[in-house]
Amino acid sequence: TRETDALQPGRLVDKVNAFVLAGGSAFGLDAASGVMKALEEKGEGYETGFAKVPIVPAAVLYDLGIGSASVRPDAAMGRAAFDACSDECPQGILGAGTGATAGKLTPGLTPFKSGIGTASMKLPGGATIGAIAAVNAAGDIFDHRTGALLGGASTPDGTMVAAADAIFAAGAASGFTGNTTIGVIATDAKLTREQTNRLALQAHDGYAMAIRPVHMPVDGDTIFAASTGVY
C-alpha cells in the first residue's frame, strides 16, 4: 500500500486527490507516481507552502504468477489511466483485475479467474454509495444472499468446489501466498474522517460476507473509503 498512514484519524491531510488500484505486487505501486505527476500538472494537491503534493493512496495485489512476472504497472501506465478517466467503469479481466484469481486454497485444483467489479446503489435518504474491488482472494467467492458458490477452484472435469469441502477431503491446504483483495468504497453522503474510517471498517465485513475464508495470513486485504461530501 501507499499513503495509508496519511488517512488515519489525527493526521493533517483531510482530502485525497485520487486512488490507485493495480496489479504487479509492490512494483505496481509505481503507477501512483504517474497519477501524482498528472495531478501536479493540474495544480491539485495538499498545500505545503512550497509545493502542492497530490495525495494518492494506492493498493496493489499480487498477480506475478499470471503471465510474465516482468510485466507490471509503471508510472507511465498510471498516467495513461489518469488521462483515460471517464464516467464509464469497465469490469472484468482488466486493470487491477487482469491477473486476479480466487479459490486458491486447494492443492491440485485450478483457481477461479476473477477480476475487477463495481456496484452502486441509492440509499434511502437519497445519497449514493458505490464500490469497486479487484478480487484476488485465497478464499472462495459466494453470493451472500443465497449462499451459492460463485467462484472457487475447479476439478479436472470442470466441477467447482468450495475450499472448505476440498480441504477436508484432501486433509491439507495449499498455503498459497499470492493473494490480496483491494478496493474503494465511496459515497456522496457528507461524512467526517472518523465516519469514513468506520465505513472502511464496515466494508471489511462486506468482504467477509462474500469471501470465505477471508483475512487469512496469506491475504493482504485492503479497502479505502471516501466521501465527496456533496450530498
Tab-separated table of C-alpha atoms in Angstrom:
chain	number	residue	atom	x	y	z
A	1	THR	CA	0.000	0.000	0.000
A	2	ARG	CA	0.960	3.673	-0.292
A	3	GLU	CA	-0.117	6.776	1.680
A	4	THR	CA	-2.265	4.791	4.099
A	5	ASP	CA	-0.725	6.481	7.138
A	6	ALA	CA	-1.971	9.851	5.888
A	7	LEU	CA	-5.549	8.557	6.027
A	8	GLN	CA	-5.553	7.686	9.708
A	9	PRO	CA	-7.502	9.792	12.238
A	10	GLY	CA	-5.488	12.652	13.699
A	11	ARG	CA	-3.458	13.368	10.559
A	12	LEU	CA	-3.222	16.782	8.871
A	13	VAL	CA	-4.286	15.567	5.441
A	14	ASP	CA	-8.079	15.524	5.164
A	15	LYS	CA	-8.530	15.097	1.415
A	16	VAL	CA	-7.270	12.674	-1.213
A	17	ASN	CA	-6.919	13.538	-4.893
A	18	ALA	CA	-7.124	10.037	-6.348
A	19	PHE	CA	-6.951	6.350	-5.521
A	20	VAL	CA	-4.921	3.809	-7.467
A	21	LEU	CA	-5.634	0.079	-7.590
A	22	ALA	CA	-3.136	-2.021	-9.524
A	23	GLY	CA	-1.550	-5.403	-10.005
A	24	GLY	CA	2.151	-6.153	-10.080
A	25	SER	CA	2.732	-6.621	-6.354
A	26	ALA	CA	4.883	-3.874	-4.787
A	27	PHE	CA	6.233	-2.969	-8.239
A	28	GLY	CA	2.743	-1.798	-9.202
A	29	LEU	CA	2.806	0.992	-6.621
A	30	ASP	CA	4.855	2.927	-9.167
A	31	ALA	CA	1.616	3.587	-11.066
A	32	ALA	CA	0.651	6.094	-8.382
A	33	SER	CA	3.677	8.210	-9.298
A	34	GLY	CA	2.250	8.784	-12.766
A	35	VAL	CA	-1.077	9.838	-11.288
A	36	MET	CA	0.701	12.202	-8.877
A	37	LYS	CA	2.552	13.832	-11.768
A	38	ALA	CA	-0.665	14.377	-13.711
A	39	LEU	CA	-2.383	15.896	-10.670
A	40	GLU	CA	0.598	18.155	-10.020
A	41	GLU	CA	0.327	19.499	-13.553
A	42	LYS	CA	-3.317	20.327	-12.848
A	43	GLY	CA	-2.376	22.197	-9.672
A	44	GLU	CA	-4.019	19.643	-7.388
A	45	GLY	CA	-2.632	18.510	-4.061
A	46	TYR	CA	-2.051	19.252	-0.411
A	47	GLU	CA	-0.592	22.741	0.032
A	48	THR	CA	2.685	22.532	1.940
A	49	GLY	CA	3.748	26.136	1.428
A	50	PHE	CA	6.447	25.264	-1.102
A	51	ALA	CA	4.552	22.918	-3.374
A	52	LYS	CA	1.247	21.142	-3.685
A	53	VAL	CA	1.689	17.442	-3.012
A	54	PRO	CA	-1.033	15.259	-4.576
A	55	ILE	CA	-2.353	12.674	-2.128
A	56	VAL	CA	-2.784	9.400	-3.991
A	57	PRO	CA	-3.336	6.364	-1.761
A	58	ALA	CA	-2.671	3.137	-3.618
A	59	ALA	CA	-3.007	-0.598	-3.090
A	60	VAL	CA	-1.718	-3.448	-5.218
A	61	LEU	CA	-2.453	-7.141	-5.480
A	62	TYR	CA	-0.057	-9.995	-6.148
A	63	ASP	CA	-0.519	-11.380	-9.661
A	64	LEU	CA	3.087	-12.040	-10.725
A	65	GLY	CA	2.292	-15.717	-11.267
A	66	ILE	CA	-0.131	-14.876	-14.102
A	67	GLY	CA	1.541	-14.198	-17.443
A	68	SER	CA	5.009	-12.651	-17.222
A	69	ALA	CA	6.295	-11.579	-13.811
A	70	SER	CA	8.353	-8.874	-15.544
A	71	VAL	CA	5.251	-7.100	-16.887
A	72	ARG	CA	3.690	-4.831	-14.267
A	73	PRO	CA	2.219	-1.324	-13.947
A	74	ASP	CA	4.613	1.626	-14.005
A	75	ALA	CA	4.335	5.409	-13.778
A	76	ALA	CA	3.572	5.742	-17.497
A	77	MET	CA	0.642	3.332	-17.181
A	78	GLY	CA	-0.633	5.235	-14.152
A	79	ARG	CA	-0.521	8.452	-16.180
A	80	ALA	CA	-2.306	6.760	-19.077
A	81	ALA	CA	-5.023	5.534	-16.719
A	82	PHE	CA	-5.448	9.047	-15.320
A	83	ASP	CA	-5.746	10.527	-18.816
A	84	ALA	CA	-8.328	7.884	-19.738
A	85	CYS	CA	-10.580	8.569	-16.739
A	86	SER	CA	-14.268	8.870	-17.625
A	87	ASP	CA	-17.713	8.141	-16.245
A	88	GLU	CA	-17.509	4.653	-17.740
A	89	CYS	CA	-16.184	1.896	-15.470
A	90	PRO	CA	-15.396	-1.315	-17.364
A	91	GLN	CA	-15.422	-4.552	-15.406
A	92	GLY	CA	-13.828	-7.952	-15.777
A	93	ILE	CA	-10.315	-9.078	-16.623
A	94	LEU	CA	-8.689	-5.674	-16.992
A	95	GLY	CA	-6.867	-3.054	-14.964
A	96	ALA	CA	-6.087	-4.194	-11.448
A	97	GLY	CA	-8.171	-7.310	-12.079
A	98	THR	CA	-6.139	-8.540	-15.060
A	99	GLY	CA	-4.245	-11.208	-13.135
A	100	ALA	CA	-6.709	-11.692	-10.285
A	101	THR	CA	-7.833	-15.179	-9.274
A	102	ALA	CA	-9.741	-16.712	-6.369
A	103	GLY	CA	-10.200	-20.086	-4.728
A	104	LYS	CA	-6.522	-20.904	-4.265
A	105	LEU	CA	-6.526	-22.893	-1.037
A	106	THR	CA	-6.998	-26.333	-2.555
A	107	PRO	CA	-3.928	-28.290	-3.729
A	108	GLY	CA	-4.065	-29.608	-7.285
A	109	LEU	CA	-7.178	-27.721	-8.393
A	110	THR	CA	-7.475	-24.824	-10.838
A	111	PRO	CA	-8.202	-21.385	-9.273
A	112	PHE	CA	-11.207	-19.364	-10.415
A	113	LYS	CA	-10.441	-16.499	-12.822
A	114	SER	CA	-11.839	-13.402	-11.148
A	115	GLY	CA	-11.202	-9.736	-11.996
A	116	ILE	CA	-12.456	-6.272	-11.074
A	117	GLY	CA	-16.094	-5.350	-10.484
A	118	THR	CA	-18.235	-2.440	-9.392
A	119	ALA	CA	-21.637	-1.840	-7.843
A	120	SER	CA	-23.615	1.136	-6.587
A	121	MET	CA	-26.980	1.925	-5.032
A	122	LYS	CA	-29.134	4.779	-3.827
A	123	LEU	CA	-29.589	4.880	-0.071
A	124	PRO	CA	-32.998	5.560	1.492
A	125	GLY	CA	-32.002	9.116	2.384
A	126	GLY	CA	-31.050	9.911	-1.201
A	127	ALA	CA	-27.269	9.564	-1.069
A	128	THR	CA	-25.402	7.187	-3.363
A	129	ILE	CA	-22.789	4.632	-2.350
A	130	GLY	CA	-20.524	2.791	-4.757
A	131	ALA	CA	-17.795	0.188	-4.570
A	132	ILE	CA	-15.066	-1.176	-6.807
A	133	ALA	CA	-12.997	-4.239	-5.965
A	134	ALA	CA	-10.251	-6.271	-7.583
A	135	VAL	CA	-10.735	-9.733	-6.115
A	136	ASN	CA	-7.553	-11.775	-5.808
A	137	ALA	CA	-8.594	-13.859	-2.823
A	138	ALA	CA	-7.239	-17.079	-1.392
A	139	GLY	CA	-10.795	-17.976	-0.407
A	140	ASP	CA	-13.876	-18.666	-2.492
A	141	ILE	CA	-16.489	-16.163	-3.672
A	142	PHE	CA	-20.106	-16.555	-2.556
A	143	ASP	CA	-23.431	-14.829	-3.135
A	144	HIS	CA	-24.137	-13.560	0.383
A	145	ARG	CA	-27.882	-13.540	-0.290
A	146	THR	CA	-28.263	-17.178	-1.358
A	147	GLY	CA	-25.043	-18.790	-0.160
A	148	ALA	CA	-24.328	-20.007	-3.695
A	149	LEU	CA	-20.699	-20.601	-4.655
A	150	LEU	CA	-19.797	-18.147	-7.433
A	151	GLY	CA	-16.036	-18.600	-7.687
A	152	GLY	CA	-13.950	-21.465	-6.414
A	153	ALA	CA	-11.327	-23.937	-7.545
A	154	SER	CA	-12.235	-26.407	-10.298
A	155	THR	CA	-11.535	-30.122	-10.571
A	156	PRO	CA	-10.157	-31.529	-13.861
A	157	ASP	CA	-13.708	-32.175	-15.112
A	158	GLY	CA	-14.651	-28.514	-14.537
A	159	THR	CA	-16.638	-29.000	-11.338
A	160	MET	CA	-16.300	-26.017	-8.995
A	161	VAL	CA	-15.537	-26.991	-5.407
A	162	ALA	CA	-15.674	-24.926	-2.226
A	163	ALA	CA	-12.290	-24.787	-0.494
A	164	ALA	CA	-13.574	-25.981	2.856
A	165	ASP	CA	-15.059	-29.140	1.319
A	166	ALA	CA	-11.941	-29.871	-0.735
A	167	ILE	CA	-9.551	-29.196	2.150
A	168	PHE	CA	-11.430	-31.550	4.443
A	169	ALA	CA	-11.349	-34.193	1.723
A	170	ALA	CA	-7.651	-33.703	0.964
A	171	GLY	CA	-6.587	-33.083	4.533
A	172	ALA	CA	-4.458	-30.038	3.671
A	173	ALA	CA	-4.498	-26.534	2.246
A	174	SER	CA	-2.003	-25.236	-0.280
A	175	GLY	CA	-0.889	-22.207	1.754
A	176	PHE	CA	-0.608	-20.133	-1.424
A	177	THR	CA	0.653	-16.645	-0.587
A	178	GLY	CA	-0.107	-14.658	-3.762
A	179	ASN	CA	-3.375	-13.020	-2.821
A	180	THR	CA	-4.996	-9.698	-1.852
A	181	THR	CA	-8.438	-8.193	-2.417
A	182	ILE	CA	-8.300	-4.419	-2.868
A	183	GLY	CA	-10.983	-1.824	-3.433
A	184	VAL	CA	-12.566	1.552	-2.829
A	185	ILE	CA	-15.970	2.324	-1.355
A	186	ALA	CA	-17.208	5.874	-1.850
A	187	THR	CA	-20.308	7.899	-1.138
A	188	ASP	CA	-21.592	11.403	-1.741
A	189	ALA	CA	-23.023	11.455	1.787
A	190	LYS	CA	-21.309	14.037	3.973
A	191	LEU	CA	-19.112	12.090	6.402
A	192	THR	CA	-16.424	13.083	8.879
A	193	ARG	CA	-12.988	11.452	8.761
A	194	GLU	CA	-13.978	9.225	11.684
A	195	GLN	CA	-17.226	8.190	9.990
A	196	THR	CA	-15.354	7.477	6.778
A	197	ASN	CA	-12.874	5.263	8.619
A	198	ARG	CA	-15.828	3.461	10.144
A	199	LEU	CA	-17.214	2.944	6.629
A	200	ALA	CA	-13.948	1.263	5.637
A	201	LEU	CA	-14.185	-0.980	8.691
A	202	GLN	CA	-17.739	-1.979	7.778
A	203	ALA	CA	-16.639	-2.676	4.213
A	204	HIS	CA	-14.277	-5.355	5.512
A	205	ASP	CA	-17.366	-7.060	6.936
A	206	GLY	CA	-18.684	-6.956	3.378
A	207	TYR	CA	-15.563	-8.813	2.285
A	208	ALA	CA	-16.345	-11.458	4.896
A	209	MET	CA	-19.881	-11.886	3.536
A	210	ALA	CA	-18.640	-12.545	0.007
A	211	ILE	CA	-15.231	-14.221	0.504
A	212	ARG	CA	-14.788	-17.373	2.578
A	213	PRO	CA	-12.407	-17.724	4.275
A	214	VAL	CA	-11.228	-14.122	4.335
A	215	HIS	CA	-8.483	-12.066	6.039
A	216	MET	CA	-6.153	-15.044	6.251
A	217	PRO	CA	-2.404	-14.665	6.861
A	218	VAL	CA	-1.895	-15.285	3.125
A	219	ASP	CA	-4.260	-12.413	2.232
A	220	GLY	CA	-3.437	-8.702	2.253
A	221	ASP	CA	-6.975	-7.348	2.089
A	222	THR	CA	-7.248	-3.570	1.806
A	223	ILE	CA	-10.141	-1.217	1.166
A	224	PHE	CA	-10.223	2.567	1.012
A	225	ALA	CA	-13.281	4.639	1.908
A	226	ALA	CA	-14.055	8.166	0.774
A	227	SER	CA	-16.793	10.771	0.961
A	228	THR	CA	-17.208	13.522	-1.590
A	229	GLY	CA	-19.339	15.345	0.966
A	230	VAL	CA	-21.569	16.997	-1.609
A	231	TYR	CA	-24.899	15.457	-0.641
